[in-house]
Structure formats: C-alpha cells, structure tokens
PDB file of C-alpha atoms and ligand atoms in Angstrom:
ATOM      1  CA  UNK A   1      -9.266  -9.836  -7.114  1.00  0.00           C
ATOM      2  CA  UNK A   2      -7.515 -12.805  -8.004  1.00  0.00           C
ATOM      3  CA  UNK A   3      -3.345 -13.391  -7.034  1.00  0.00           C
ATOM      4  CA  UNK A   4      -1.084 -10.390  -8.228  1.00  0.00           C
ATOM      5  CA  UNK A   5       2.547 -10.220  -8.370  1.00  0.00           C
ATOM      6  CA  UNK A   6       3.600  -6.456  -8.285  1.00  0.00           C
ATOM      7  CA  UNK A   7       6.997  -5.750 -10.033  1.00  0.00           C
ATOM      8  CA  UNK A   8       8.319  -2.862  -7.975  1.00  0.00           C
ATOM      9  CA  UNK A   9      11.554  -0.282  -7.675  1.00  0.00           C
ATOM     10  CA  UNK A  10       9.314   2.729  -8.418  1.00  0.00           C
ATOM     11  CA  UNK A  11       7.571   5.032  -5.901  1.00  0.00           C
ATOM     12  CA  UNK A  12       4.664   3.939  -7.871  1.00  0.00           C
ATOM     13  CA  UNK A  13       4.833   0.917  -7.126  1.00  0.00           C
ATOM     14  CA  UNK A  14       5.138   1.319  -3.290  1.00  0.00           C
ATOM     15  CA  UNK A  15       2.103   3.629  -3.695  1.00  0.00           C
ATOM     16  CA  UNK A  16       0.324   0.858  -6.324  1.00  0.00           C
ATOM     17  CA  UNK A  17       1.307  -1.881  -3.084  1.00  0.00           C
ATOM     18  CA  UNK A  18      -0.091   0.258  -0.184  1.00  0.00           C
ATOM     19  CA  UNK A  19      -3.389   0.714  -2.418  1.00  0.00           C
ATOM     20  CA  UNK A  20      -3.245  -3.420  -2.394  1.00  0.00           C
ATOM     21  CA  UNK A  21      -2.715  -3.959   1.249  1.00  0.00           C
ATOM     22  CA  UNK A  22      -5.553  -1.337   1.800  1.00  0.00           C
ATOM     23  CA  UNK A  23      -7.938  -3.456  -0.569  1.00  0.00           C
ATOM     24  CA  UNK A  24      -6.624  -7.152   1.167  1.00  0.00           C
ATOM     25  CA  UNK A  25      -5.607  -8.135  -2.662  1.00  0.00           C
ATOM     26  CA  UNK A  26      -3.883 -11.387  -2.609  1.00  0.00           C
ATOM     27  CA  UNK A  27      -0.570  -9.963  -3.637  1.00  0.00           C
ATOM     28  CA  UNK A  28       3.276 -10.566  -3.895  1.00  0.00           C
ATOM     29  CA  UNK A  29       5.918  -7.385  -4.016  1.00  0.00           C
ATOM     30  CA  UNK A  30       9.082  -8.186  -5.931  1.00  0.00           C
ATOM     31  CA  UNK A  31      11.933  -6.215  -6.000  1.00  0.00           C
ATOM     32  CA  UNK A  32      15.363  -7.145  -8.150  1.00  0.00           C
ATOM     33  CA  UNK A  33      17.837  -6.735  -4.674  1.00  0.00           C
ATOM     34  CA  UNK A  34      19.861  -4.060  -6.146  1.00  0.00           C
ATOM     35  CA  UNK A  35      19.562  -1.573  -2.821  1.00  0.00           C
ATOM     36  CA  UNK A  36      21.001  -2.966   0.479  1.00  0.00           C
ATOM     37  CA  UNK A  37      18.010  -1.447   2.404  1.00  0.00           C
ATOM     38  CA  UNK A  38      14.917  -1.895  -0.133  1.00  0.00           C
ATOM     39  CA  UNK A  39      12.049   0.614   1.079  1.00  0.00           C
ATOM     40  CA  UNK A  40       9.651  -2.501   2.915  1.00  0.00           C
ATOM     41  CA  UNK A  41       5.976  -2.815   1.855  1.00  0.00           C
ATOM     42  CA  UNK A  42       2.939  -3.580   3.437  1.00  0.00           C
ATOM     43  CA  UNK A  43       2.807  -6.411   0.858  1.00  0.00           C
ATOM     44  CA  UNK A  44       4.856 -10.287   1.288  1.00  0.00           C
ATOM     45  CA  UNK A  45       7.588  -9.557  -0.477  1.00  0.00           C
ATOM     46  CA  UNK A  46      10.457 -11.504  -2.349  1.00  0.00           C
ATOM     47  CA  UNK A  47      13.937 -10.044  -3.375  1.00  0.00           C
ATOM     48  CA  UNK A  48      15.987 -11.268  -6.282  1.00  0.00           C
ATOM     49  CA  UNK A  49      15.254 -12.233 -10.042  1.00  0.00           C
ATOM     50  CA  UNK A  50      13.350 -15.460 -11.137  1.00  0.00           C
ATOM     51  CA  UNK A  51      15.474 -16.790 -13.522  1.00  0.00           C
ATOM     52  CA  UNK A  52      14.924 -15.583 -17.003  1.00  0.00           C
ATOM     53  CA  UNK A  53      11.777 -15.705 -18.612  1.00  0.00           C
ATOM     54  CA  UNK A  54      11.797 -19.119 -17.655  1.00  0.00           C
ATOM     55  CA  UNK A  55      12.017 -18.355 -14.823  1.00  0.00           C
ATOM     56  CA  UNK A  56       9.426 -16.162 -14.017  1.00  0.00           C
ATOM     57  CA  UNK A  57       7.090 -18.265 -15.995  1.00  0.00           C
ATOM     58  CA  UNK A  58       7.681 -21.527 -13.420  1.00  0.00           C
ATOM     59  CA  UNK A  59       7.268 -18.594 -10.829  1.00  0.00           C
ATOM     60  CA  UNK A  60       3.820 -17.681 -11.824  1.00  0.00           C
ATOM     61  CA  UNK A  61       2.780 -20.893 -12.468  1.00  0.00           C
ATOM     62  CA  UNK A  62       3.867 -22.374  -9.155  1.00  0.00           C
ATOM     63  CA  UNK A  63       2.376 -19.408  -6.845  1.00  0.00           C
ATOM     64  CA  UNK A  64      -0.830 -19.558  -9.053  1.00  0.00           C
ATOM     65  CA  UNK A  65      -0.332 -15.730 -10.401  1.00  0.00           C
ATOM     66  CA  UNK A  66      -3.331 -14.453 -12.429  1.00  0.00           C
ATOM     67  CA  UNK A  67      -2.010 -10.868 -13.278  1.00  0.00           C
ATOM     68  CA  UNK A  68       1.192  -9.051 -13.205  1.00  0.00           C
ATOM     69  CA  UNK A  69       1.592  -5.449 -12.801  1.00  0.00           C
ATOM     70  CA  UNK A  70       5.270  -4.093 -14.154  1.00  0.00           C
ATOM     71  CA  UNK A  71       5.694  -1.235 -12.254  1.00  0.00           C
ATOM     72  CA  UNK A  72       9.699  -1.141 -12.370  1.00  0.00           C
ATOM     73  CA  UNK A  73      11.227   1.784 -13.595  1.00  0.00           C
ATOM     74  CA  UNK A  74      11.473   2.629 -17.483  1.00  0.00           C
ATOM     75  CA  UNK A  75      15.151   1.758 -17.907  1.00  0.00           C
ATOM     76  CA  UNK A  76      14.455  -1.912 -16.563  1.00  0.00           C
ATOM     77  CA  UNK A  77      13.348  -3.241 -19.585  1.00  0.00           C
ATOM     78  CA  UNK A  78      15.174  -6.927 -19.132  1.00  0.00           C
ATOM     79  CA  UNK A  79      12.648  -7.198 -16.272  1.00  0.00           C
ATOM     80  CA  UNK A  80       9.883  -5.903 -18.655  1.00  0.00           C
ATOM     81  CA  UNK A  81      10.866  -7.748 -21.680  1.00  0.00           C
ATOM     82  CA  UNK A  82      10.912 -10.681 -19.533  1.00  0.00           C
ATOM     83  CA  UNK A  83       7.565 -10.408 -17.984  1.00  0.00           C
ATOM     84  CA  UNK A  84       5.655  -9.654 -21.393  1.00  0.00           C
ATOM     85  CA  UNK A  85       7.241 -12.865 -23.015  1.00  0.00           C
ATOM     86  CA  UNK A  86       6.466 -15.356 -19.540  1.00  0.00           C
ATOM     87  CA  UNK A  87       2.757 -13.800 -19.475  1.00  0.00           C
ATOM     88  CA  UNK A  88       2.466 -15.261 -22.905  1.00  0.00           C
ATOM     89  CA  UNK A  89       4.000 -18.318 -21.909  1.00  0.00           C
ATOM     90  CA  UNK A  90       2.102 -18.589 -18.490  1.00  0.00           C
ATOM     91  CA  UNK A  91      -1.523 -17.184 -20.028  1.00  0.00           C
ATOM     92  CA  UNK A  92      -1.631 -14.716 -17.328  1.00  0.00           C
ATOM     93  CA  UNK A  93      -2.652 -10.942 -17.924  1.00  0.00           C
ATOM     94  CA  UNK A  94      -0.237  -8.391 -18.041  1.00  0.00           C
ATOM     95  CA  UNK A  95      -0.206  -4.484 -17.391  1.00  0.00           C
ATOM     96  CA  UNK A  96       2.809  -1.784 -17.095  1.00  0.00           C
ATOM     97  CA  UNK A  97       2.557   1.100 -15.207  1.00  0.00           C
ATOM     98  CA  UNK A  98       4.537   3.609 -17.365  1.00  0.00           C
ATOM     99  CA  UNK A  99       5.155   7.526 -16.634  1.00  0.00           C
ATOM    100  CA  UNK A 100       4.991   9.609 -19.211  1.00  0.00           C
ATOM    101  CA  UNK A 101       8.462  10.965 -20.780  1.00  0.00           C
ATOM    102  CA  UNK A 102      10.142  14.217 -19.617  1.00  0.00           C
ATOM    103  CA  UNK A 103       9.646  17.029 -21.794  1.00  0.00           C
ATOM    104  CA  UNK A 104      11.782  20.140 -22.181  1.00  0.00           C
ATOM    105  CA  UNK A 105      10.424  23.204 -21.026  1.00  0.00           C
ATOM    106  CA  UNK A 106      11.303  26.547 -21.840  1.00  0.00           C
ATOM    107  CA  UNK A 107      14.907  27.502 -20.765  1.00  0.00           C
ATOM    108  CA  UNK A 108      15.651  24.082 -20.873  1.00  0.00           C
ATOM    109  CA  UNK A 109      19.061  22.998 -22.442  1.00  0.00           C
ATOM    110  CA  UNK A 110      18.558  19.372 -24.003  1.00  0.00           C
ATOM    111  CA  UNK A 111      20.975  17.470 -25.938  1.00  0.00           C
ATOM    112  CA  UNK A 112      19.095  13.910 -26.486  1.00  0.00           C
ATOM    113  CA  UNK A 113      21.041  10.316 -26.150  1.00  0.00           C
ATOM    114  CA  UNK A 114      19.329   7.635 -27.681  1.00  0.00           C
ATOM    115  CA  UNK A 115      21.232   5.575 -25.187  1.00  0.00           C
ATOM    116  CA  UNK A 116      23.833   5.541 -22.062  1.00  0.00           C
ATOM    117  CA  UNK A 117      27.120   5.305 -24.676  1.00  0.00           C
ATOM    118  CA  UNK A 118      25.760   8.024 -26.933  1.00  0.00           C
ATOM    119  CA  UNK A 119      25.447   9.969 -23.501  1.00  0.00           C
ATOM    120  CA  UNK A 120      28.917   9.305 -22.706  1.00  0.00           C
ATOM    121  CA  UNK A 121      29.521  10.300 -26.391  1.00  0.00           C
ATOM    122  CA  UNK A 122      27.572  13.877 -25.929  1.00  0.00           C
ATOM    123  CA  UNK A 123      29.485  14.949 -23.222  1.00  0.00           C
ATOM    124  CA  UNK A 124      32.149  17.543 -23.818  1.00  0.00           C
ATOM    125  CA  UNK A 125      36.395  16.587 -24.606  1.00  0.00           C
ATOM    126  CA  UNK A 126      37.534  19.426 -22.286  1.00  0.00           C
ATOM    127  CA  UNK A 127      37.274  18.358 -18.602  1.00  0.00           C
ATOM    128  CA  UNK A 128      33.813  19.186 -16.983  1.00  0.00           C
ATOM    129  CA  UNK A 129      32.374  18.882 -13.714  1.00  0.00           C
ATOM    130  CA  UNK A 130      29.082  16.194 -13.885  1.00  0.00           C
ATOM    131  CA  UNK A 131      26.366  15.221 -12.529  1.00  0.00           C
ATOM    132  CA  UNK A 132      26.278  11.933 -13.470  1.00  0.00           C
ATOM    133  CA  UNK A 133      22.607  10.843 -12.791  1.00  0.00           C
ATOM    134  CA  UNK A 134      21.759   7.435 -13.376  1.00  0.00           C
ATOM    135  CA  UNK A 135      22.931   5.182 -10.431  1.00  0.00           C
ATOM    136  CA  UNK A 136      24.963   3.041 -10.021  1.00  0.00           C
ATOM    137  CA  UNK A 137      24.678   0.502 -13.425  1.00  0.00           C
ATOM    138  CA  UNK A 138      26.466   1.525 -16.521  1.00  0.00           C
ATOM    139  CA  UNK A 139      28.759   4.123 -14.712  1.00  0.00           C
ATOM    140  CA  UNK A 140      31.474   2.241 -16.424  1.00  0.00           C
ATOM    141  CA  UNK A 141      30.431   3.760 -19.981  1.00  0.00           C
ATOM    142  CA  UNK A 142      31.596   6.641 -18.562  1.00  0.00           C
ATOM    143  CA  UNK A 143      35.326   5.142 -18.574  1.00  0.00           C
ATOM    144  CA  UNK A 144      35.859   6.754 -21.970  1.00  0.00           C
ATOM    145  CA  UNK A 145      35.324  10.105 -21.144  1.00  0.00           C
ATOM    146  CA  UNK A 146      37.817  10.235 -17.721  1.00  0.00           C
ATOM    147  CA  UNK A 147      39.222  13.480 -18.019  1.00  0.00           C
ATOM    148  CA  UNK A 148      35.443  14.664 -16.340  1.00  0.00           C
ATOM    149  CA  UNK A 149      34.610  15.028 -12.622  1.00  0.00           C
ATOM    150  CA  UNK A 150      32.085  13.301 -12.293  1.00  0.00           C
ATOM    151  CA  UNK A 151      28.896  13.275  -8.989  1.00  0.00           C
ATOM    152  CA  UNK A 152      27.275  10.716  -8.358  1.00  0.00           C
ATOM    153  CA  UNK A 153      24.045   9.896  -6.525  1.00  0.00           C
ATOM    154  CA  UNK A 154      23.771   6.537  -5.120  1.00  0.00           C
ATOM    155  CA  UNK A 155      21.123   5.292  -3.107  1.00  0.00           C
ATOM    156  CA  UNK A 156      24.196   3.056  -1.186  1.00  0.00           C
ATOM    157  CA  UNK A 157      27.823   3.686  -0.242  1.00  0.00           C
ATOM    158  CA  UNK A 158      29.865   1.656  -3.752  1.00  0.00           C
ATOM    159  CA  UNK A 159      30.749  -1.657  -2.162  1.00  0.00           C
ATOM    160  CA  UNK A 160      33.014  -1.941  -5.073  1.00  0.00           C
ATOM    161  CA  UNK A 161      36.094   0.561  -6.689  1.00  0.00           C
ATOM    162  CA  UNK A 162      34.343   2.928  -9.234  1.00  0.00           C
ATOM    163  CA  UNK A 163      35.065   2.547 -12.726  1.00  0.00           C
ATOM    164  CA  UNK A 164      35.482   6.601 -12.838  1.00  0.00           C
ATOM    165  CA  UNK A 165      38.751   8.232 -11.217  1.00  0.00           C
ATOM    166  CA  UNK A 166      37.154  11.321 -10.306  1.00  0.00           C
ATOM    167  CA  UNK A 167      34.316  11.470  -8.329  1.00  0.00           C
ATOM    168  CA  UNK A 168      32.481  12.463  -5.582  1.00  0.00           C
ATOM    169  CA  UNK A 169      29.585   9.981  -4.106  1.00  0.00           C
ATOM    170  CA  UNK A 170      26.175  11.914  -2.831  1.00  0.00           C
ATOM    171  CA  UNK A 171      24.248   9.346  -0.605  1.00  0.00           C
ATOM    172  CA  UNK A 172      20.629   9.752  -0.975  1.00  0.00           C
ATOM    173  CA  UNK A 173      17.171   8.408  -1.593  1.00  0.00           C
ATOM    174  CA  UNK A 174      14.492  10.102  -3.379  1.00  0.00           C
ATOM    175  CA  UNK A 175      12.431  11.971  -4.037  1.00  0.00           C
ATOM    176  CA  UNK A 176      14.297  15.195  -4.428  1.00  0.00           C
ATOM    177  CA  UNK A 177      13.684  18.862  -4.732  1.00  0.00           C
ATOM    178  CA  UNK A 178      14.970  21.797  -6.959  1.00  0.00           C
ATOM    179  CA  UNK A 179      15.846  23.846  -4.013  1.00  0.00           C
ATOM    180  CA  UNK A 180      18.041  20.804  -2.738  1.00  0.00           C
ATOM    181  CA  UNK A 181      18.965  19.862  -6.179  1.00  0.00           C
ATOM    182  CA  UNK A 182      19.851  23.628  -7.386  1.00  0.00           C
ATOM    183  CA  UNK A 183      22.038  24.105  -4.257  1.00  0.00           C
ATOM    184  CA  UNK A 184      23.543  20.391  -4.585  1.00  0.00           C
ATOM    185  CA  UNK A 185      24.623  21.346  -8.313  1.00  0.00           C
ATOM    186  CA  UNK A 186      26.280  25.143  -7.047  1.00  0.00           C
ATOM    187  CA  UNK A 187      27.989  23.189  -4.569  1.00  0.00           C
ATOM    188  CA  UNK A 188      29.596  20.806  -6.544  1.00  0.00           C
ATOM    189  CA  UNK A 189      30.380  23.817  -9.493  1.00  0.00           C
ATOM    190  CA  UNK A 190      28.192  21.455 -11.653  1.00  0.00           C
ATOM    191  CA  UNK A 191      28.393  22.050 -15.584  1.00  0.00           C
ATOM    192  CA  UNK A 192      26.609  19.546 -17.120  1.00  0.00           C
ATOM    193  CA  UNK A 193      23.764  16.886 -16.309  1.00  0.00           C
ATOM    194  CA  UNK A 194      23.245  13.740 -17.614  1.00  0.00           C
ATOM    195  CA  UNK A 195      20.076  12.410 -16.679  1.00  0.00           C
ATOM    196  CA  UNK A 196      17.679   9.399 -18.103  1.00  0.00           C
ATOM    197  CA  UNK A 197      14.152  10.354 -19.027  1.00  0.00           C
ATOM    198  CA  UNK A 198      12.568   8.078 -16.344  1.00  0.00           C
ATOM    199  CA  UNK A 199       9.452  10.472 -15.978  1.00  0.00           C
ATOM    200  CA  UNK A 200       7.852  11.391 -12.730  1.00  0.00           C
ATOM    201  CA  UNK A 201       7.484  13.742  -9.937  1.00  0.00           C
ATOM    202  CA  UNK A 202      10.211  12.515  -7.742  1.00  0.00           C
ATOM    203  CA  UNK A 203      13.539  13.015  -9.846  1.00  0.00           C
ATOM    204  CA  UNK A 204      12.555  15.433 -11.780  1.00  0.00           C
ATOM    205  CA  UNK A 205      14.193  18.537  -9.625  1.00  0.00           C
ATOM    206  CA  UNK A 206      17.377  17.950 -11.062  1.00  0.00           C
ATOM    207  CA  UNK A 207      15.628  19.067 -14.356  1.00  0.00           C
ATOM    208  CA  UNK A 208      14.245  22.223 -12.555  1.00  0.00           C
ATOM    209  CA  UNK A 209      17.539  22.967 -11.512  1.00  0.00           C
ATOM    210  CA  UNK A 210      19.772  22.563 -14.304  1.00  0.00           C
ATOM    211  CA  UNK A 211      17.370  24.830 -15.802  1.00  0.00           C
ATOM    212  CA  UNK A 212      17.609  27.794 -13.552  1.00  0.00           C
ATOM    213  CA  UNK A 213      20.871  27.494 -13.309  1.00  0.00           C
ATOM    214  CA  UNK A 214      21.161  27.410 -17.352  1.00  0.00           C
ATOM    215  CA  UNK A 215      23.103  24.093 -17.205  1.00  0.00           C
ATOM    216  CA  UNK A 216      22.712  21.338 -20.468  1.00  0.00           C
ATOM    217  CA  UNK A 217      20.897  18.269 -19.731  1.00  0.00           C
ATOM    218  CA  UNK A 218      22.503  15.429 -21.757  1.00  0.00           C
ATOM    219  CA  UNK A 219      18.923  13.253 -21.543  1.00  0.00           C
ATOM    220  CA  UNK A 220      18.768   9.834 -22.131  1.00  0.00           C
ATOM    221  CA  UNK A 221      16.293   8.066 -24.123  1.00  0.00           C
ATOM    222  CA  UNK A 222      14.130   5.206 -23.035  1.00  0.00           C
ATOM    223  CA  UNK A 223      15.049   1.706 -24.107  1.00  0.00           C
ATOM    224  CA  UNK A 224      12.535  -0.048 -25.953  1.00  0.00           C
ATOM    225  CA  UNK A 225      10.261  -3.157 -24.365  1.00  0.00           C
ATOM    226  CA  UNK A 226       7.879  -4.659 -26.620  1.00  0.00           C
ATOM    227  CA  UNK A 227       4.021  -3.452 -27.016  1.00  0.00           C
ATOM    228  CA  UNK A 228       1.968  -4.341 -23.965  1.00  0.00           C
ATOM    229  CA  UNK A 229      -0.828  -2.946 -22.280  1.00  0.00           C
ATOM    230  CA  UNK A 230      -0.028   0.282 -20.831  1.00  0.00           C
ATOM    231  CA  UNK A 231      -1.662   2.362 -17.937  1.00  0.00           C
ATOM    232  CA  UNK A 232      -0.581   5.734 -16.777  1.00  0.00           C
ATOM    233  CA  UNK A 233      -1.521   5.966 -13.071  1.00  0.00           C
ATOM    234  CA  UNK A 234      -1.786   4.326 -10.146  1.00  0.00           C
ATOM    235  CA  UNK A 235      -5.771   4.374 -10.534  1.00  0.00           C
ATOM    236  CA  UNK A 236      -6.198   3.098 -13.554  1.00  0.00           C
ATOM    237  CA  UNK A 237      -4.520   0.176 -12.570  1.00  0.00           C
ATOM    238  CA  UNK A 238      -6.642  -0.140  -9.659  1.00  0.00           C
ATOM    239  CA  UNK A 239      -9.248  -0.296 -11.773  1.00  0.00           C
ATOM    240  CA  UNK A 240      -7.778  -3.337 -14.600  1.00  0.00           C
ATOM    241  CA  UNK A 241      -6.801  -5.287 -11.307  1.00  0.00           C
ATOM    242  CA  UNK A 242     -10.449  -5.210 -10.220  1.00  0.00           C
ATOM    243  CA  UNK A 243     -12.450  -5.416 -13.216  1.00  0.00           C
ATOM    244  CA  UNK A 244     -12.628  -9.661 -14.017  1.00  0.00           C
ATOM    245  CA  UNK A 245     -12.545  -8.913 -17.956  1.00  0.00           C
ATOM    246  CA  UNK A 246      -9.932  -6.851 -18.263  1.00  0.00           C
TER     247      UNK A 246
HETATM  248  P1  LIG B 301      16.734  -4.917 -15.616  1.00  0.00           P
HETATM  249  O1  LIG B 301      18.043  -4.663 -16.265  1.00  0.00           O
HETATM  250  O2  LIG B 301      15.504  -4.771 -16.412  1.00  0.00           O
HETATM  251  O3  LIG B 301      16.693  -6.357 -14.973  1.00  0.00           O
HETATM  252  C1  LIG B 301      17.794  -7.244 -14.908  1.00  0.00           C
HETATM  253  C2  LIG B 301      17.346  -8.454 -14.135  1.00  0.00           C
HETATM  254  O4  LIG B 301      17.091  -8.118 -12.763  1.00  0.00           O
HETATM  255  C3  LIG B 301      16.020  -9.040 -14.636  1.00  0.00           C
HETATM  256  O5  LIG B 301      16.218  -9.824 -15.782  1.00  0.00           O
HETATM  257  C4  LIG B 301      15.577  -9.783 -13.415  1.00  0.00           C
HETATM  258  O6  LIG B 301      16.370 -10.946 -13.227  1.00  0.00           O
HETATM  259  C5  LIG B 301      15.973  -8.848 -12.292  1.00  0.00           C
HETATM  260  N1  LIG B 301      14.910  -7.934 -11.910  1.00  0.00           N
HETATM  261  C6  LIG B 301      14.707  -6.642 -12.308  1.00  0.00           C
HETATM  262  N2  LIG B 301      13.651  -6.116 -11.690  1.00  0.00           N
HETATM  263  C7  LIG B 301      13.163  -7.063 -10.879  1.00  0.00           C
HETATM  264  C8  LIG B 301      12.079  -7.117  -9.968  1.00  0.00           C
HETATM  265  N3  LIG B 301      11.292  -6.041  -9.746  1.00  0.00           N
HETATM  266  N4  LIG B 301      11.858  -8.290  -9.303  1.00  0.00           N
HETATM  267  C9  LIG B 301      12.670  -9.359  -9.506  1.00  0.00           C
HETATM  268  N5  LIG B 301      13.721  -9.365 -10.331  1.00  0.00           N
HETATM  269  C10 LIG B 301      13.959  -8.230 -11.009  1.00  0.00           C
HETATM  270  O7  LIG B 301      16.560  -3.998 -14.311  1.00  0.00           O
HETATM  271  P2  LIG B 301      17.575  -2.939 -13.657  1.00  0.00           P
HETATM  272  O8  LIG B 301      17.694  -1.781 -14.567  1.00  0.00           O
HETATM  273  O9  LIG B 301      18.782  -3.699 -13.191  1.00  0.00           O
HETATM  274  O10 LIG B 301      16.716  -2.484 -12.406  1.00  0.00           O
HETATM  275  C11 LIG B 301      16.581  -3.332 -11.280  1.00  0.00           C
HETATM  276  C12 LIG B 301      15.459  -2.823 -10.409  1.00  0.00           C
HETATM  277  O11 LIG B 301      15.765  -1.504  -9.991  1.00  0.00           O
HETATM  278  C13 LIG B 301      14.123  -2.781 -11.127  1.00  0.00           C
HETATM  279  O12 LIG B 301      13.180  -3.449 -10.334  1.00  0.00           O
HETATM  280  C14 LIG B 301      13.797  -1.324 -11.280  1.00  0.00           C
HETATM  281  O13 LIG B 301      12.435  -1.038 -11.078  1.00  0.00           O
HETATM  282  C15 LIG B 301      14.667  -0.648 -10.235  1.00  0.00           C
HETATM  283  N6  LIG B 301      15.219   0.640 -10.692  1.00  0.00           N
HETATM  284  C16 LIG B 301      15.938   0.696 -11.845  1.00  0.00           C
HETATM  285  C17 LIG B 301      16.439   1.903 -12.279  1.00  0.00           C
HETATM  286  C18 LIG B 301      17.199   2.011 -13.570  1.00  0.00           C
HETATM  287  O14 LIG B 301      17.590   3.144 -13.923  1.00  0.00           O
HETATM  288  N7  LIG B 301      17.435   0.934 -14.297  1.00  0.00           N
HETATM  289  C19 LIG B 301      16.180   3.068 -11.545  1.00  0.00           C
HETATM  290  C20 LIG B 301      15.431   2.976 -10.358  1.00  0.00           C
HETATM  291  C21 LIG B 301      14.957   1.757  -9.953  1.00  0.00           C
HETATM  292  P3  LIG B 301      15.906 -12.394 -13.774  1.00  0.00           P
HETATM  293  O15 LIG B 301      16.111 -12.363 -15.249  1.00  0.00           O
HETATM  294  O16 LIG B 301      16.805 -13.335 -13.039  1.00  0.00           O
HETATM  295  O17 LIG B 301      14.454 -12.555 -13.401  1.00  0.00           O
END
C-alpha cells in the first residue's frame, strides 16, 4: 500500500483506521478539531483543516499522499468538496466512504427538509418540546423558531452562549440505543425530532424511538458533493486501498 491520508469524524473511519494500523499501511488520520477530546487512533494523527483546497493540495503533495479516503460524515461536504477538487489538482486517487440514506419504515412519521433552514421552517408555530439533533453547527437556524424548547445533544459542554433561549444540553457520545433514546425522549416530554439523514448503525436509535413513541421526524436531507468514487463499507475500501490499479 502506498501513503494514505484517512479523513475521519465517523465511527467508520475509526474502524477503516484500526483495519490500517492492523495492516502497517503507511497512513495519516485527520480529524477537523471540532470535539475537545477527539476519540485517538491507532494511526499518526493531525487535527485541524489544511487550508482550502489549496490547502490540502500543498498537504498531499508535501507528505507524498497517493490516496485519500473521505470517510467524514455526510453533512461535511466542504471537507468533501474540497478533497475531490485537490485530488484533481494533486493527481492522487480518491474514494468516499458513504452510508447509505435512512429510510422510513413503517410507523415512521417523516416530514423531509431538503436542508437545515427548511427544517427550522417544518417545525410547528405553537411552542413544542425538540429534540434538536444535529450538534452543535447551525443551531443558530433555529433562532427563528424560539418559542420551541429545544434538547440538545452535544458531544461537549457549549463553550459559548447558545443561540436558542430554551434548552436543555444532553452530554454524550455515540453510538446510542432506542431503549436509551426512547426513555431520553419520555423524559424530556419530547414532541418532535429533527434529525439529519447521516445513515448508519450508531445514531439511528433516535429513529427507532421516535417511532415507537409515534413522534414526527423532521429529516434532513443530505447536501450535495460532487460525483466521486463511492464505496459502501469498510471492506470494500480495504480492498481499493490494496489493489495498485484501482
Ligand atoms: P465541513 O463543513 O465539511 O468542513 C469545514 C472545514 O473543516 C473544511 O473545509 C476543513 O477545513 C475542515 N475539516 C472538515 N473535516 C476535516 C477533517 N476530517 N480533517 C481536516 N479538516 C477538516 O465539516 P463539518 O460539518 O464542520 O464537520 C467537521 C468534522 O466533523 C468532519 O470531519 C466530520 O466528519 C465530523 N462530523 C460532522 C458532522 C456533521 O453533522 N457535519 C457530524 C459528525 C461528525 P479546511 O478548508 O481549512 O481544510
């Protein structure tokens, strides 16, 4: 294997970077800096962004990167955008790892955003209780809807004053489960979810949940990135990293 720089934030990338340190792959984790206490790797790692896509393409070119892997999450797709566009630049191969979407199940209660502010939008004039599910970014779109109480699950205590004036912060790290998730949601009197369609095993329970407990799901739409070559599991990208003509 030549020199790989994993883009990480995703539990599939951790899992994608122990597979690497397993196989001795010459590779470098990179993760944004947004958590205080990132999850550590058994790969070097860097924190922090490159710079643009100029950035990142002086940063592959000066560590001698042959292939990138973006395995961020769905809804970072600056980082994505970026990385197809410095590959280009840089002549270095590119893959994604990308979950597929969320779909509703029976019993399931969907209204569909095609973006954060049409989520704010969806939500209902008279004042509800929450569960605001997206982190920590973009909680300010929120603003225009303040008659709401509004949870939050962050992954770190706000450093900052919240944009929102009522809420109540949950501190807590995935991956979750609809037992936890149902009883969090009861708790709180919970009316409403808004979630983003991320995909995946490990925040999906809040799905599970608002279903049994017949709650809506205001569900967010993934932003676009543009085409690149896309694998669906850790495996398969296993396989492009070793195969030379891939
Ligand atoms: P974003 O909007 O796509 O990225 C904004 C900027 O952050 C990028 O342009 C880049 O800065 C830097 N960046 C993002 N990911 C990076 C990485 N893995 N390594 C180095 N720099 C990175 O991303 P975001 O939505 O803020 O998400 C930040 C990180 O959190 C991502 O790595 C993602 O996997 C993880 N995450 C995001 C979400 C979400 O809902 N957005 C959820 C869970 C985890 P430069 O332009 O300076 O290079």
């Amino acid at each position: 294997m030549t020199r790989i720089l994993l883009l990480g934030g995703t539990t599939e990338a951790s899992a994608l970077a122990r597979m690497l340190a397993e196989a001795g792959a010459d590779a470098v984790f990179s993760y944004a800096g947004r958590t205080a206490k990132p999850v550590s790797q058994p790969l070097p790692t860097r924190v922090g962004g490159f710079g643009g896509i100029e950035g990142l393409e002086a940063y592959l070119r000066g560590e001698g990167i042959a292939r990138v892997v973006d395995a961020t999450h769905p809804f970072a797709a600056q980082m994505s955008i970026n990385a197809v566009h410095a590959c280009e630049a840089a002549g270095v191969k590119l893959c994604a790892f990308e979950r597929p979407v969320w779909q509703p199940e029976e019993g399931d209660q969907w209204v569909h955003a095609g973006s954060i502010e049409d989520a704010a939008k969806a939500l209902p004039d008279a004042p509800a209780r929450v569960f605001l599910a997206i982190g920590k970014q973009n909680l300010a779109l929120f603003a225009a809807k303040p008659q709401h109480h509004y949870l939050l699950r962050l992954v770190d205590e706000p450093q900052a004053p919240l944009p929102l004036p009522h809420t109540t912060v949950e501190i807590a790290r995935g991956p979750f489960d609809a037992a936890g998730d149902t009883e969090l949601m009861q708790r709180h009197g919970i009316t409403h979810v808004v979630a983003k369609n991320a995909g995946g095993a490990g925040a999906a329970a809040k799905l599970t949940a608002a279903r049994s407990l017949g709650l809506p799901v205001i569900m967010i739409g993934r932003p676009q990135v543009p085409a690149r070559p896309v694998l669906g599991s850790v495996a398969e990208v296993m396989a492009w990293l070793s195969h030379p003509a891939a």
